[in-house]
Backbone as a ProteinNet text record, in pm:
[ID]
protein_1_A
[PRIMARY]
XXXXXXXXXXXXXXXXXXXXXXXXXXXXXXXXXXXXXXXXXXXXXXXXXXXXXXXXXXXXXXXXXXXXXXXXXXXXXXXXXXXXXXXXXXXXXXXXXXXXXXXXXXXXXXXXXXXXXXXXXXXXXXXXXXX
[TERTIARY]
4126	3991.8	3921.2	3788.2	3710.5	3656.1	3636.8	3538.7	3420.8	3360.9	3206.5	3231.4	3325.2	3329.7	3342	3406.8	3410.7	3273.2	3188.5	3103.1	2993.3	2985.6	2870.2	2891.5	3002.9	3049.3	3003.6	3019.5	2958.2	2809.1	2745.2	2609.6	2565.6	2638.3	2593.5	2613.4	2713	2766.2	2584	2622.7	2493.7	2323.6	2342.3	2219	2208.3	2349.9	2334.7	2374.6	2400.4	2390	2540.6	2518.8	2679.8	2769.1	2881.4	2969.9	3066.9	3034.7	3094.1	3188.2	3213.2	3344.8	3343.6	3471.3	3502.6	3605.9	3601.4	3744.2	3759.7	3816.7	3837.6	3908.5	3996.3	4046.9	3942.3	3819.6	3712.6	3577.5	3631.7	3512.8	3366.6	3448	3260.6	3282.1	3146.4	3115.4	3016.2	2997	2901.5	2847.1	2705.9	2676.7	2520.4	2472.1	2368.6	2321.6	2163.9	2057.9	1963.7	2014.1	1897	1743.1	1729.3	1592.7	1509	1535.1	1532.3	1531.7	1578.6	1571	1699.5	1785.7	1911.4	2014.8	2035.8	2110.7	2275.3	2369.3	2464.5	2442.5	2403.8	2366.5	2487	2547.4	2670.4	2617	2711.6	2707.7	2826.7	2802.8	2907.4	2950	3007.5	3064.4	3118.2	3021	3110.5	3097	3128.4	3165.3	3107.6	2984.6	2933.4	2803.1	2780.1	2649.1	2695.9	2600.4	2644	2561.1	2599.5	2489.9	2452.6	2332.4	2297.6	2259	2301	2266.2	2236.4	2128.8	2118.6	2058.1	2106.2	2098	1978.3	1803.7	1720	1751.4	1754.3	1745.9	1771.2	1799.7	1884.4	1749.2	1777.2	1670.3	1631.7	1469.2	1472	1443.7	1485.2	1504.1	1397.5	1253.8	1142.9	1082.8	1116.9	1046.2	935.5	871.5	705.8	708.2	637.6	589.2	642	742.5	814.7	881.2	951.8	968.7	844.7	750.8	591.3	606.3	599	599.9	690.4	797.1	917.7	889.6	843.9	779.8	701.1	596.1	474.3	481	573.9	589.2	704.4	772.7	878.1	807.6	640.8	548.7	516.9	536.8	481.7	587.7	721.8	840.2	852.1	923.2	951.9	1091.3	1188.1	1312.7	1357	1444.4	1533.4	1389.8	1445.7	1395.2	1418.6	1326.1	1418.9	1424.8	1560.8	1568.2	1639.4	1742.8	1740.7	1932	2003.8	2152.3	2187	2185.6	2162.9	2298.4	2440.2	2561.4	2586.6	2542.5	2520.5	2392	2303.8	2152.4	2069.3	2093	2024.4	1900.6	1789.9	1715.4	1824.5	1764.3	1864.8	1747.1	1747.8	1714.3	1826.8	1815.6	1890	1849.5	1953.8	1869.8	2001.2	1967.5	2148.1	2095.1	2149.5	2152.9	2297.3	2251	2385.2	2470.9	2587.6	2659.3	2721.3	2717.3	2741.5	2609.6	2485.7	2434.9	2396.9	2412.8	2379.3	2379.8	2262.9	2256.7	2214.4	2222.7	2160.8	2055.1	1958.5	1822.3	1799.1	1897	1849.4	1880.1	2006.9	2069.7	1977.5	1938	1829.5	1680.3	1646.6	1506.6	1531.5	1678.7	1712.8	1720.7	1758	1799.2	1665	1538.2	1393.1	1349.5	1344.5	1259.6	1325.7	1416.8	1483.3	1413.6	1445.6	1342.6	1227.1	1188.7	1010	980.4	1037.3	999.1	1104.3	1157	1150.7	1040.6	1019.9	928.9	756.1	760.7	638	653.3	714	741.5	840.1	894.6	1025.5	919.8	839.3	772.7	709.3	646.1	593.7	726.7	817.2	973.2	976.1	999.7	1108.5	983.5	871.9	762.8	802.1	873.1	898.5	1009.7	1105.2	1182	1169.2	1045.1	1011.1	943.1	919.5	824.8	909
7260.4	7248.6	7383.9	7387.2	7518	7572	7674.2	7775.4	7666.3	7629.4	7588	7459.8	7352	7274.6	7269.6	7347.4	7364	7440.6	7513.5	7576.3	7499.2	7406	7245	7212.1	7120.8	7019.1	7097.5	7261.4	7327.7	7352.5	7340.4	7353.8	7182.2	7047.3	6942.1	6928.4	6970.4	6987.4	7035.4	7162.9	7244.8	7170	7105.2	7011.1	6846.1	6889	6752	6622.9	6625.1	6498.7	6457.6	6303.7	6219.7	6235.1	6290.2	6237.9	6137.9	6025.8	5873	5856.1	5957.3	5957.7	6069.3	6123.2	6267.2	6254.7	6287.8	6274.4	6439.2	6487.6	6634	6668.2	6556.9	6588.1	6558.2	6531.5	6510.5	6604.4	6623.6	6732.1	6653.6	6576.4	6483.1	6440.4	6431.7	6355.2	6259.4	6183.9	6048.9	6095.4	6094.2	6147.4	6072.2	6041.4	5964.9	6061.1	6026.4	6065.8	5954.2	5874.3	5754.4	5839.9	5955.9	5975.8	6060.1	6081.8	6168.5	6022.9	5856.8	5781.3	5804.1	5899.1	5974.9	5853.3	5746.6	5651.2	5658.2	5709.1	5723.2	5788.1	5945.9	6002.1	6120.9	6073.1	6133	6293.6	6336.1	6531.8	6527.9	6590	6603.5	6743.8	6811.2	6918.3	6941.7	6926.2	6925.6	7072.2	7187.5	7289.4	7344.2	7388.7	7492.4	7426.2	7271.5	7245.1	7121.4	7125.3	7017.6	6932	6795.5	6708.3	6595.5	6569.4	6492.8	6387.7	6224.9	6095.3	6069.9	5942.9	5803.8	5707.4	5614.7	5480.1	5425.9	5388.1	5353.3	5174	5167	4959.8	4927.8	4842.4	4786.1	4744.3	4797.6	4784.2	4624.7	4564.1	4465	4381.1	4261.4	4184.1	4217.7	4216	4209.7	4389.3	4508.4	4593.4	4631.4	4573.8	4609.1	4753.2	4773.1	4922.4	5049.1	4981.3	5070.5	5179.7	5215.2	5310.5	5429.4	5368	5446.9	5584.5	5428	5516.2	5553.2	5569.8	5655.5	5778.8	5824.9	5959.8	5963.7	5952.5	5971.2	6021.8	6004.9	5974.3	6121.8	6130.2	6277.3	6429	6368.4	6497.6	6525	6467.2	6486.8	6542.7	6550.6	6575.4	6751.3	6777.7	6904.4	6955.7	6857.6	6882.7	6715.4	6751.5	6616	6540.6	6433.1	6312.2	6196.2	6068.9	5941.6	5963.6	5822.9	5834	5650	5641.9	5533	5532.6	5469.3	5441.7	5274.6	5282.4	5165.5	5110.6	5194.7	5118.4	5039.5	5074	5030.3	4920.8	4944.1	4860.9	4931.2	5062	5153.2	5228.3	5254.1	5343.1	5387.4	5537.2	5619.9	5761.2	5859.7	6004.9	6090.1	6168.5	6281.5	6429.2	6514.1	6640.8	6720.2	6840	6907.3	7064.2	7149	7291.4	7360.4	7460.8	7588.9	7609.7	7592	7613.1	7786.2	7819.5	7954.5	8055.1	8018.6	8068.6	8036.2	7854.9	7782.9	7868.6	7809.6	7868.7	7783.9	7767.7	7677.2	7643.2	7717.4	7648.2	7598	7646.6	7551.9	7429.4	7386.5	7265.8	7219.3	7251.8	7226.7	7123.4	7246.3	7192.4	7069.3	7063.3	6949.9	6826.7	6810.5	6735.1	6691	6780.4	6744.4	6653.5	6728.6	6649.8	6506.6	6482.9	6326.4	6292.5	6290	6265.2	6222.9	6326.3	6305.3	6223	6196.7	6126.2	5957.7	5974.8	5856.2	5773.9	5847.9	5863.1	5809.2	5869.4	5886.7	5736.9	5717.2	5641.3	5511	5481.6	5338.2	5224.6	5220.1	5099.2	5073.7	5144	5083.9	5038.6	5156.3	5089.1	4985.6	4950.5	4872.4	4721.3	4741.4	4647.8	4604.6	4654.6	4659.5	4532.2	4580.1	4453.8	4361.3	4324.6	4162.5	4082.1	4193.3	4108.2	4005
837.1	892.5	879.1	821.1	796.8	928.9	931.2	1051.1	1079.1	930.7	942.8	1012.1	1029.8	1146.8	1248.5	1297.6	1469.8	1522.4	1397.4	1459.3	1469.8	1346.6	1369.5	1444.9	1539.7	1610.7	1771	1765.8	1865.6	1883.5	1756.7	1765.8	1801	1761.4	1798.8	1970.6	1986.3	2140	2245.3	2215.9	2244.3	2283.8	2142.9	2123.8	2202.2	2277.2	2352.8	2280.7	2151.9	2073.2	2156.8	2127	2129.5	2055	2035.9	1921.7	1965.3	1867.8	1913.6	1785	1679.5	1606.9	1551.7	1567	1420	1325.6	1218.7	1171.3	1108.1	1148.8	1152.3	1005.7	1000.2	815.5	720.3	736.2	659.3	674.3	792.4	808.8	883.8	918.2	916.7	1082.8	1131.3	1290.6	1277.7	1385.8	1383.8	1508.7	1519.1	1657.6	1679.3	1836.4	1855.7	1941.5	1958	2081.6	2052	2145.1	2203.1	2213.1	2269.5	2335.4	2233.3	2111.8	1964.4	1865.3	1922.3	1786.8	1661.4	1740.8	1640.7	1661.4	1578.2	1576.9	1508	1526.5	1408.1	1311.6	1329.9	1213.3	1198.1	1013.3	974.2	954.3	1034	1006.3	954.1	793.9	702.8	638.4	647.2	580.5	505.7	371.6	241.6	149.5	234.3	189.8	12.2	21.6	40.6	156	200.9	250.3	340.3	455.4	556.7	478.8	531.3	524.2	616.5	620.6	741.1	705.3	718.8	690.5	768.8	790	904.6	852.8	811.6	752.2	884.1	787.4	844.6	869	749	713.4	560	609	445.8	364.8	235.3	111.8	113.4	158.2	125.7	-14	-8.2	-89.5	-225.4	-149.5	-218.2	-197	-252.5	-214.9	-151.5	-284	-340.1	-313.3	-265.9	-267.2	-175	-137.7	-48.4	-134.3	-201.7	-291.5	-309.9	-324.5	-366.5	-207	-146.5	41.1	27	20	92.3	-6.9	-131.6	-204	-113.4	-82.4	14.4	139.7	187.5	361.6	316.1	240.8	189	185.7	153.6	124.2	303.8	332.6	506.6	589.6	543.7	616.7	641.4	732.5	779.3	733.1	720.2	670.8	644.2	531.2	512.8	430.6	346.2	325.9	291.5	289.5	287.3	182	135.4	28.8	25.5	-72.1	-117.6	-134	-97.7	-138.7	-207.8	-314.2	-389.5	-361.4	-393.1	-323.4	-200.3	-115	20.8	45.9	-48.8	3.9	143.5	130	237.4	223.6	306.2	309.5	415.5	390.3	496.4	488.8	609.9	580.8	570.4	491.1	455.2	406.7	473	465	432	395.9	346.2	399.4	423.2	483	399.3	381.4	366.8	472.2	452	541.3	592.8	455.6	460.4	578.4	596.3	712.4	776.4	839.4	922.2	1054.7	1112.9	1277.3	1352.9	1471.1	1571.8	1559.1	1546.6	1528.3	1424.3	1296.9	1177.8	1245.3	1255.3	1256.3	1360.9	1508.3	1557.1	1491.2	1373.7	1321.9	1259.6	1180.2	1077.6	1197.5	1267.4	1404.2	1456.2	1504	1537.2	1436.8	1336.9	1195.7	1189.2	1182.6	1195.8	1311.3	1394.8	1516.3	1529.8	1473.9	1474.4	1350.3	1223.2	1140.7	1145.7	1219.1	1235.6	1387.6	1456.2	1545.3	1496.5	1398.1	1356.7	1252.6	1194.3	1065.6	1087.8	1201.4	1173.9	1158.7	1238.2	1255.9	1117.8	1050.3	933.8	836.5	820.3	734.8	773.4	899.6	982.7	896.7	838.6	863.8	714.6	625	493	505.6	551.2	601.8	640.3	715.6	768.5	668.1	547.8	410.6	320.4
[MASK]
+++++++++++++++++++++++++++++++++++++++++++++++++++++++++++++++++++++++++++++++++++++++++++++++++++++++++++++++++++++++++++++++++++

């Protein structure tokens, strides 16, 4: 197990988040904040860079133009952006940081910005899906 995990898992601690799974031989945690909209979002440590997932909603059937928006809605972001996991059938946000000088407040800002953009933004996704 690297330095740079115990010192994430302490900065998620810190930040209040849940961790509702770790697997420490992987390097990776699953962690929630109901009151942030932070649903199961994977903090991964894949050495040289963390990375941060959270699976929004499954790609629907009929796009249309959702692709267009999720570029669009990426230019507005503060950190991280959506993106697309075609194996899975996921929109998801994702954002990646250096691990080599991660600090609290980064991991902090990466943690807000999910927040606030899904805050700002589920309801229209979430509206992609009922089409």
């Amino acid at each position: 197990m690297s330095r740079h995990f115990e010192t994430v898992k302490g900065f998620l601690q810190d930040l209040e988040l849940v961790i509702e799974e770790e697997d420490s031989g992987e390097e990776l945690v699953v962690v929630t904040d109901e009151d942030r909209g932070i649903h199961r979002l994977i903090v991964d440590c894949e050495d040289p860079i963390l990375i941060l997932e959270q699976a929004i909603m499954p790609i629907p059937g009929n796009p249309g133009d959702l692709y267009k928006r999720l570029l669009e809605l990426n230019r507005t972001l503060i950190h991280g952006a959506f993106a697309i996991d075609d194996e899975t059938g996921t929109v998801l946000f994702r954002d990646t940081l250096l691990l080599d000088t991660l600090d609290r407040a980064e991991i902090e800002g990466a943690v807000n910005a999910l927040g606030l953009a899904l805050g700002e933004n589920a309801e229209e996704l979430l509206s992609y899906s009922r089409q």
